[in-house]
CSV table of C-alpha atoms in Angstrom, one decimal:
chain,number,residue,atom,x,y,z
A,1,MET,CA,72.5,65.6,-137.0
A,2,LEU,CA,73.3,67.0,-133.9
A,3,ASN,CA,69.7,67.2,-133.0
A,4,LYS,CA,69.5,63.3,-133.3
A,5,MET,CA,72.6,63.0,-131.3
A,6,LEU,CA,71.4,65.2,-128.8
A,7,LYS,CA,68.1,63.9,-128.5
A,8,ASN,CA,69.2,59.7,-128.0
A,9,PHE,CA,71.9,60.8,-125.3
A,10,PHE,CA,70.3,60.5,-122.2
A,11,PRO,CA,66.5,59.6,-121.1
A,12,GLY,CA,66.4,55.9,-121.5
A,13,LYS,CA,69.1,55.4,-119.4
A,14,ILE,CA,68.3,57.5,-116.9
A,15,ILE,CA,64.6,55.5,-116.6
A,16,SER,CA,66.7,52.4,-115.6
A,17,LEU,CA,69.0,53.8,-113.3
A,18,GLU,CA,68.0,51.9,-110.1
A,19,ASN,CA,67.4,53.4,-106.4
A,20,LYS,CA,70.3,51.5,-105.6
A,21,TRP,CA,72.8,54.1,-107.1
A,22,ILE,CA,70.7,57.1,-105.3
A,23,ASN,CA,71.0,55.3,-102.1
A,24,ILE,CA,74.5,54.7,-102.7
A,25,LEU,CA,74.7,58.8,-103.2
A,26,LEU,CA,72.3,59.1,-100.1
A,27,ILE,CA,75.2,56.9,-97.8
A,28,LEU,CA,77.4,59.1,-99.3
A,29,MET,CA,76.3,62.3,-98.9
A,30,ILE,CA,75.4,61.5,-95.3
A,31,PHE,CA,79.2,60.5,-94.6
A,32,VAL,CA,81.0,63.5,-96.0
A,33,ILE,CA,78.3,66.2,-94.6
A,34,PHE,CA,79.1,64.6,-91.1
A,35,ILE,CA,82.9,64.9,-91.8
A,36,GLY,CA,82.3,68.6,-93.2
A,37,LEU,CA,80.2,69.1,-90.1
A,38,ILE,CA,83.0,68.1,-87.4
A,39,TYR,CA,85.3,69.6,-89.5
A,40,ALA,CA,83.7,73.1,-89.6
A,41,LEU,CA,82.3,73.4,-86.0
A,42,PHE,CA,85.1,71.7,-84.2
A,43,ILE,CA,88.3,71.2,-86.1
A,44,SER,CA,88.6,74.7,-87.6
A,45,PRO,CA,89.9,77.4,-86.1
A,46,PRO,CA,87.9,80.5,-85.3
A,47,ASP,CA,88.3,83.6,-87.8
A,48,TYR,CA,90.6,86.5,-86.1
A,49,ILE,CA,88.5,89.3,-86.4
A,50,GLN,CA,84.7,87.2,-86.9
A,51,GLY,CA,85.4,85.1,-84.2
A,52,ASP,CA,83.3,81.5,-84.3
A,53,ALA,CA,80.6,83.6,-86.5
A,54,VAL,CA,82.7,82.5,-89.5
A,55,ARG,CA,81.3,78.9,-89.5
A,56,ILE,CA,78.7,80.3,-90.9
A,57,MET,CA,80.6,80.4,-94.0
A,58,TYR,CA,80.7,76.4,-94.5
A,59,VAL,CA,76.7,76.4,-94.9
A,60,HIS,CA,76.8,80.0,-96.4
A,61,VAL,CA,79.6,80.1,-99.6
A,62,PRO,CA,79.1,76.5,-100.5
A,63,SER,CA,75.2,77.2,-100.9
A,64,SER,CA,75.8,80.0,-103.2
A,65,PHE,CA,78.2,78.3,-105.2
A,66,ILE,CA,75.8,75.7,-106.1
A,67,SER,CA,72.4,78.1,-106.5
A,68,LEU,CA,74.6,79.9,-109.4
A,69,GLY,CA,75.6,76.7,-110.9
A,70,CYS,CA,72.4,75.2,-110.9
A,71,PHE,CA,71.0,78.5,-112.6
A,72,ALA,CA,74.0,78.4,-115.1
A,73,VAL,CA,73.3,74.7,-116.5
A,74,ILE,CA,69.3,75.7,-116.2
A,75,GLY,CA,70.4,78.3,-118.4
A,76,THR,CA,72.5,76.7,-120.6
A,77,ALA,CA,69.9,73.5,-121.2
A,78,SER,CA,67.6,76.2,-122.0
A,79,ILE,CA,69.5,77.4,-124.8
A,80,LEU,CA,69.9,74.0,-126.4
A,81,ASN,CA,66.7,73.3,-125.7
A,82,LEU,CA,65.8,76.4,-127.8
A,83,ILE,CA,67.9,76.2,-130.3
A,84,PHE,CA,67.8,72.4,-131.3
A,85,LYS,CA,64.2,70.9,-129.6
A,86,ALA,CA,66.0,68.7,-127.8
A,87,ARG,CA,63.1,68.2,-125.3
A,88,PHE,CA,65.1,66.3,-122.9
A,89,MET,CA,67.3,69.3,-122.3
A,90,SER,CA,64.2,71.1,-121.0
A,91,LEU,CA,64.0,68.5,-118.5
A,92,ILE,CA,67.0,68.3,-117.2
A,93,ALA,CA,66.9,71.7,-116.3
A,94,LYS,CA,63.3,71.9,-115.1
A,95,SER,CA,64.7,68.7,-112.4
A,96,LEU,CA,67.3,71.0,-111.2
A,97,ALA,CA,65.4,73.9,-110.4
A,98,PRO,CA,64.4,72.6,-106.9
A,99,ALA,CA,67.7,72.1,-105.5
A,100,GLY,CA,68.7,75.6,-107.1
A,101,ILE,CA,65.8,77.3,-105.0
A,102,ILE,CA,66.4,75.5,-102.2
A,103,PHE,CA,70.1,76.6,-101.9
A,104,THR,CA,69.4,80.1,-103.2
A,105,ILE,CA,67.1,80.4,-100.0
A,106,ILE,CA,69.4,78.6,-97.7
A,107,SER,CA,72.4,81.2,-99.4
A,108,ILE,CA,70.1,84.1,-98.5
A,109,VAL,CA,68.8,83.1,-94.8
A,110,THR,CA,72.3,82.0,-93.4
A,111,GLY,CA,73.7,85.2,-95.2
A,112,SER,CA,71.7,87.3,-93.4
A,113,LEU,CA,72.2,85.4,-90.1
A,114,TRP,CA,75.8,86.4,-90.6
A,115,GLY,CA,75.4,89.5,-91.9
A,116,LYS,CA,73.8,90.4,-88.2
A,117,PRO,CA,76.7,89.5,-86.1
A,118,THR,CA,79.3,90.6,-88.4
A,119,TRP,CA,78.2,93.8,-90.7
A,120,GLY,CA,75.5,94.7,-87.3
A,121,VAL,CA,72.4,94.5,-89.9
A,122,TRP,CA,70.6,91.1,-91.1
A,123,TRP,CA,70.1,93.0,-94.8
A,124,VAL,CA,70.9,96.0,-97.0
A,125,TRP,CA,70.0,96.6,-100.4
A,126,ASP,CA,73.5,96.4,-102.0
A,127,ALA,CA,74.5,95.0,-105.3
A,128,ARG,CA,75.7,91.4,-104.4
A,129,LEU,CA,72.3,90.9,-102.1
A,130,THR,CA,70.5,92.6,-104.1
A,131,SER,CA,71.2,90.2,-107.3
A,132,MET,CA,71.2,87.5,-105.5
A,133,LEU,CA,67.5,88.1,-104.1
A,134,ILE,CA,66.6,88.8,-108.1
A,135,LEU,CA,68.1,85.3,-109.3
A,136,PHE,CA,65.7,84.1,-106.5
A,137,PHE,CA,63.0,85.6,-108.2
A,138,PHE,CA,63.9,83.9,-111.2
A,139,TYR,CA,64.3,80.5,-109.6
A,140,PHE,CA,60.4,81.5,-108.4
A,141,ALA,CA,59.1,83.0,-112.3
A,142,TYR,CA,60.8,79.8,-113.9
A,143,ILE,CA,59.1,77.2,-111.3
A,144,LEU,CA,55.7,78.6,-111.2
A,145,THR,CA,55.9,78.8,-115.4
A,146,TRP,CA,56.4,75.1,-115.1
A,147,LYS,CA,53.3,74.5,-112.3
A,148,PHE,CA,50.7,76.8,-114.2
A,149,VAL,CA,51.2,76.9,-117.4
A,150,ASN,CA,49.8,73.6,-118.7
A,151,ASP,CA,50.5,73.3,-121.9
A,152,PHE,CA,54.2,71.5,-122.4
A,153,GLU,CA,55.1,73.1,-125.3
A,154,LYS,CA,54.4,77.0,-124.4
A,155,ALA,CA,55.6,76.3,-121.0
A,156,ASN,CA,59.1,74.9,-122.5
A,157,LYS,CA,59.6,78.1,-123.8
A,158,ILE,CA,58.4,80.4,-121.6
A,159,SER,CA,60.5,78.9,-119.0
A,160,SER,CA,63.5,78.6,-121.3
A,161,ILE,CA,63.1,82.4,-122.1
A,162,ILE,CA,63.0,83.2,-118.2
A,163,ALA,CA,66.1,81.1,-117.6
A,164,ILE,CA,67.9,82.6,-120.4
A,165,ILE,CA,67.6,86.1,-119.4
A,166,GLY,CA,68.4,85.1,-116.1
A,167,LEU,CA,71.4,83.6,-116.9
A,168,LEU,CA,72.4,87.7,-117.8
A,169,ASN,CA,72.0,87.9,-114.0
A,170,LEU,CA,74.6,86.0,-113.1
A,171,PRO,CA,77.5,87.6,-114.0
A,172,VAL,CA,76.4,90.3,-112.0
A,173,ILE,CA,75.7,88.7,-108.6
A,174,LYS,CA,79.5,87.0,-109.5
A,175,TYR,CA,81.5,90.7,-110.1
A,176,SER,CA,78.8,92.9,-108.3
A,177,VAL,CA,81.4,93.5,-105.6
A,178,ASP,CA,84.1,94.5,-107.8
A,179,TRP,CA,82.5,96.7,-110.3
A,180,TRP,CA,80.6,98.8,-107.2
A,181,ASN,CA,81.2,99.1,-103.4
A,182,THR,CA,78.8,96.8,-101.6
A,183,LEU,CA,78.9,95.9,-98.1
A,184,HIS,CA,79.6,92.5,-99.2
A,185,GLN,CA,83.0,91.7,-99.3
A,186,PRO,CA,84.8,90.7,-102.2
A,187,SER,CA,85.5,86.7,-103.5
A,188,SER,CA,88.3,85.2,-101.5
A,189,ILE,CA,88.1,82.1,-104.1
A,190,THR,CA,88.9,83.5,-107.5
A,191,LEU,CA,91.0,81.7,-110.7
A,192,THR,CA,93.4,84.3,-110.8
A,193,SER,CA,95.2,84.1,-107.5
A,194,ALA,CA,95.5,81.9,-104.0
A,195,PRO,CA,92.5,81.4,-101.8
A,196,THR,CA,92.8,84.0,-98.8
A,197,ILE,CA,91.4,81.5,-96.7
A,198,HIS,CA,93.3,80.0,-94.1
A,199,TYR,CA,93.6,76.4,-95.4
A,200,LYS,CA,92.3,74.9,-92.2
A,201,MET,CA,89.2,76.9,-93.2
A,202,LEU,CA,89.5,76.1,-97.0
A,203,ILE,CA,89.2,72.7,-96.4
A,204,PRO,CA,85.9,72.4,-94.1
A,205,LEU,CA,84.5,74.6,-97.2
A,206,ILE,CA,85.3,72.6,-99.6
A,207,ILE,CA,84.2,68.9,-97.8
A,208,MET,CA,80.7,71.0,-97.6
A,209,LEU,CA,80.9,71.8,-101.1
A,210,LEU,CA,80.9,68.1,-101.8
A,211,GLY,CA,78.1,67.0,-99.8
A,212,PHE,CA,76.1,69.8,-101.1
A,213,VAL,CA,76.9,69.1,-104.4
A,214,ILE,CA,75.9,64.7,-103.7
A,215,PHE,CA,72.7,66.3,-102.2
A,216,SER,CA,71.6,68.2,-105.7
A,217,LEU,CA,72.7,65.3,-107.4
A,218,ILE,CA,70.7,63.6,-105.3
A,219,ILE,CA,67.5,65.8,-105.5
A,220,PHE,CA,67.9,66.6,-109.5
A,221,LEU,CA,68.5,62.9,-110.4
A,222,MET,CA,64.5,61.9,-108.2
A,223,LYS,CA,63.3,65.2,-109.7
A,224,TYR,CA,64.4,64.2,-113.7
A,225,LYS,CA,63.5,60.5,-112.9
A,226,THR,CA,59.6,61.6,-112.6
A,227,GLU,CA,59.9,64.3,-115.2
A,228,ILE,CA,60.9,61.8,-117.6
A,229,MET,CA,58.4,59.1,-116.8
A,230,LYS,CA,55.6,62.0,-116.4
A,231,PHE,CA,56.5,62.9,-120.3
A,232,LYS,CA,56.4,59.3,-122.0
A,233,LEU,CA,53.0,59.1,-119.8
A,234,ASN,CA,51.7,62.1,-121.7
A,235,LYS,CA,52.8,61.2,-124.8
A,236,LYS,CA,50.9,57.6,-124.7
A,237,LYS,CA,47.9,60.1,-124.0
B,1,MET,CA,75.6,72.2,-141.4
B,2,LEU,CA,72.9,74.0,-138.5
B,3,GLY,CA,69.3,73.4,-140.7
B,4,LYS,CA,67.5,76.9,-141.7
B,5,LYS,CA,65.4,76.9,-138.6
B,6,VAL,CA,67.7,76.5,-136.6
B,7,LYS,CA,69.7,79.3,-137.8
B,8,SER,CA,67.0,81.3,-137.2
B,9,ARG,CA,66.6,80.2,-133.6
B,10,VAL,CA,70.2,81.2,-133.0
B,11,PHE,CA,69.9,84.1,-134.7
B,12,TYR,CA,66.9,85.2,-132.4
B,13,LEU,CA,68.2,84.0,-128.6
B,14,ILE,CA,71.3,86.4,-129.8
B,15,LEU,CA,69.1,89.2,-130.6
B,16,LEU,CA,67.5,88.7,-127.4
B,17,LEU,CA,70.5,88.3,-125.3
B,18,ALA,CA,71.9,91.4,-126.6
B,19,THR,CA,68.7,93.7,-126.0
B,20,ALA,CA,68.4,92.0,-122.4
B,21,THR,CA,72.0,93.0,-122.0
B,22,ALA,CA,71.8,96.3,-123.7
B,23,VAL,CA,68.6,96.8,-121.1
B,24,ILE,CA,70.3,95.7,-117.8
B,25,PHE,CA,73.7,98.0,-118.8
B,26,ILE,CA,71.7,100.9,-119.5
B,27,THR,CA,69.8,100.9,-116.4
B,28,LEU,CA,72.4,99.9,-113.9
B,29,LYS,CA,74.0,103.0,-115.7
B,30,SER,CA,71.7,104.9,-115.2
B,31,LEU,CA,70.5,103.8,-111.4
B,32,GLU,CA,74.5,103.8,-110.7
B,33,ASP,CA,73.8,106.1,-107.4
B,34,ASN,CA,71.5,103.4,-105.7
B,35,VAL,CA,73.6,100.6,-106.7
B,36,VAL,CA,76.9,101.9,-105.3
B,37,TYR,CA,75.7,101.1,-101.8
B,38,PHE,CA,78.3,103.6,-100.4
B,39,TYR,CA,81.1,106.6,-101.0
B,40,SER,CA,84.5,106.6,-100.6
B,41,PRO,CA,85.7,109.8,-98.8
B,42,THR,CA,87.6,110.8,-102.5
B,43,GLU,CA,84.2,110.3,-104.1
B,44,ILE,CA,82.5,112.6,-101.7
B,45,TYR,CA,85.6,115.0,-102.0
B,46,ASN,CA,85.8,114.7,-106.2
B,47,LYS,CA,81.4,115.0,-106.2
B,48,PRO,CA,80.2,117.9,-107.7
B,49,SER,CA,77.3,118.0,-106.1
B,50,ILE,CA,76.1,117.0,-102.8
B,51,SER,CA,72.8,117.2,-100.9
B,52,PHE,CA,73.5,118.1,-97.4
B,53,ASN,CA,70.0,117.2,-96.5
B,54,LYS,CA,69.8,113.4,-98.4
B,55,LYS,CA,70.8,110.4,-95.8
B,56,ILE,CA,74.0,108.8,-97.9
B,57,ARG,CA,76.5,106.3,-96.8
B,58,ILE,CA,80.4,107.0,-96.5
B,59,GLY,CA,82.7,103.8,-96.4
B,60,GLY,CA,86.1,102.9,-95.9
B,61,LEU,CA,88.6,102.5,-92.9
B,62,VAL,CA,88.2,103.2,-89.1
B,63,LYS,CA,91.6,105.5,-89.4
B,64,GLU,CA,94.3,104.1,-86.5
B,65,LYS,CA,93.9,105.9,-83.0
B,66,SER,CA,90.7,108.4,-84.2
B,67,VAL,CA,88.5,106.7,-82.6
B,68,LYS,CA,87.4,109.4,-79.5
B,69,LYS,CA,84.8,107.5,-77.2
B,70,LYS,CA,82.6,110.1,-75.0
B,71,GLU,CA,79.3,109.0,-72.6
B,72,ASN,CA,77.7,107.8,-75.1
B,73,SER,CA,78.6,109.2,-78.5
B,74,VAL,CA,81.7,108.4,-80.5
B,75,ASN,CA,84.2,110.5,-83.0
B,76,PHE,CA,86.5,108.7,-85.6
B,77,ILE,CA,87.5,109.2,-89.3
B,78,ILE,CA,86.8,107.4,-92.4
B,79,THR,CA,89.6,107.2,-94.3
B,80,ASP,CA,89.9,105.8,-97.7
B,81,LEU,CA,94.0,106.6,-97.2
B,82,LYS,CA,93.9,109.8,-99.7
B,83,ASN,CA,90.8,111.7,-98.2
B,84,GLU,CA,89.1,111.6,-95.2
B,85,VAL,CA,85.8,112.4,-93.4
B,86,ILE,CA,84.7,113.3,-89.6
B,87,VAL,CA,82.4,111.1,-88.3
B,88,SER,CA,80.4,111.4,-85.2
B,89,TYR,CA,77.7,108.9,-83.7
B,90,SER,CA,75.6,108.1,-80.5
B,91,GLY,CA,74.4,104.7,-80.6
B,92,LEU,CA,75.4,100.8,-80.5
B,93,LEU,CA,78.8,100.1,-82.5
B,94,PRO,CA,79.1,96.8,-84.3
B,95,ASN,CA,81.5,94.0,-82.9
B,96,LEU,CA,83.4,93.9,-85.4
B,97,PHE,CA,83.9,97.9,-85.5
B,98,SER,CA,87.6,98.6,-84.4
B,99,GLU,CA,90.5,100.7,-85.4
B,100,GLY,CA,92.6,99.9,-89.2
B,101,LYS,CA,89.1,97.9,-90.1
B,102,GLY,CA,86.0,98.5,-92.7
B,103,VAL,CA,83.0,100.6,-92.0
B,104,ILE,CA,80.5,101.8,-93.5
B,105,ALA,CA,78.4,105.1,-91.9
B,106,GLU,CA,74.7,106.3,-93.1
B,107,GLY,CA,73.9,109.6,-92.7
B,108,LEU,CA,73.8,113.4,-93.5
B,109,LEU,CA,77.6,115.3,-94.4
B,110,THR,CA,77.4,118.9,-92.8
B,111,ASP,CA,79.9,119.3,-95.0
B,112,LYS,CA,82.9,117.9,-97.4
B,113,LYS,CA,85.0,117.0,-94.3
B,114,TYR,CA,81.8,116.2,-91.6
B,115,PHE,CA,79.6,113.4,-91.1
B,116,VAL,CA,76.5,112.9,-88.4
B,117,ALA,CA,76.0,109.2,-88.8
B,118,ASP,CA,72.6,107.5,-87.5
B,119,LYS,CA,73.9,104.1,-88.4
B,120,ILE,CA,77.5,102.1,-88.5
B,121,LEU,CA,77.9,99.1,-90.3
B,122,ALA,CA,81.2,97.2,-90.2
B,123,LYS,CA,82.8,95.7,-93.2
B,124,HIS,CA,85.1,92.7,-93.2
B,125,ASP,CA,87.2,91.8,-96.2
B,126,GLU,CA,87.9,88.6,-97.9
B,127,ASN,CA,90.7,87.8,-95.5
B,128,TYR,CA,90.1,84.7,-93.2
B,129,MET,CA,92.7,83.1,-90.6
B,130,PRO,CA,93.0,81.8,-87.8
B,131,PRO,CA,94.2,84.3,-84.4
B,132,GLU,CA,97.3,82.6,-84.3
B,133,VAL,CA,98.0,83.1,-87.8
B,134,LYS,CA,97.8,86.8,-87.9
B,135,LYS,CA,99.3,87.2,-84.8
B,136,ALA,CA,102.7,85.5,-86.6
B,137,LEU,CA,101.7,87.7,-89.2
B,138,GLU,CA,101.7,91.2,-87.6
B,139,ASP,CA,104.9,89.9,-85.2
B,140,ALA,CA,107.1,89.2,-88.5
B,141,LYS,CA,106.3,92.6,-89.9
């Protein structure tokens, strides 16, 4: 019964989702990112030790959040998909991958640009940076599987298992800075205690995160729509 | 409620995750020396076997008033507030290198207390604030 409920849940509605909604989201995103950038680049203060280099944080941290968040959803959807054979779950997962890998790359590149002026190096093989690179490879393998395995059922199975194993990497990324000595600093925003970022810096960070989330949502919706259409076409053949 | 097939798939997934977790855990545990990016002076002090001809990294805080700059070399002390290691280094220092701040030195130990670095990295912490707030905090001390 649960199976049936899940299957009837989403796909039909998404197809009828008009482009109007995507356009509204697009305008909203441009607005939010514009405000966020003004705040991040001009209104927010420089850091007491890093100076203006801290402004890289407003791109780096939201990107990292989204890259992890997308993969968490991909992994969870893959579990549900494997257990309940709910096809649209695999389409949701597949459609989240592009936004996820884009932000993983942005996170690594901006991290590198931030590392040079602060740490003195572009890259080190510490636990945080390495586990983040591993996340990139999981995304890469996941997307490649969909691209190069032609049989849908097969691609679905392999990619789901890749995503589920990749899920185990997420807590490693998150806690790498607590479990081991790393060059990367520990988290400033935690669930258990007050953020160690001054509120004037926290505001642009949250606005930018919101902007990036909307951007990811747009990419996801567009991709999801095409994926469902493709899926239905293949079924008819 | 759950069908037989569904149950067997759940079982398979749990098995898969448990195995993968175990593999990752064992791998990370056995490679711990490589996963750890640097040692603190206390860890160096307590380490029973140290190779003096293998590159390692030591991290901690630059001890206040310990930085002595000569022509093109610099000496300073890395401390974790329990133990200390004296570091000597010649070369460019990163911008954020300063007394009381985090640092990581890469190089060779000559003994447990003395370290010759060929690379210095600045480590910063998770606190971000504007300069005037920092000043206010220090004035309040």
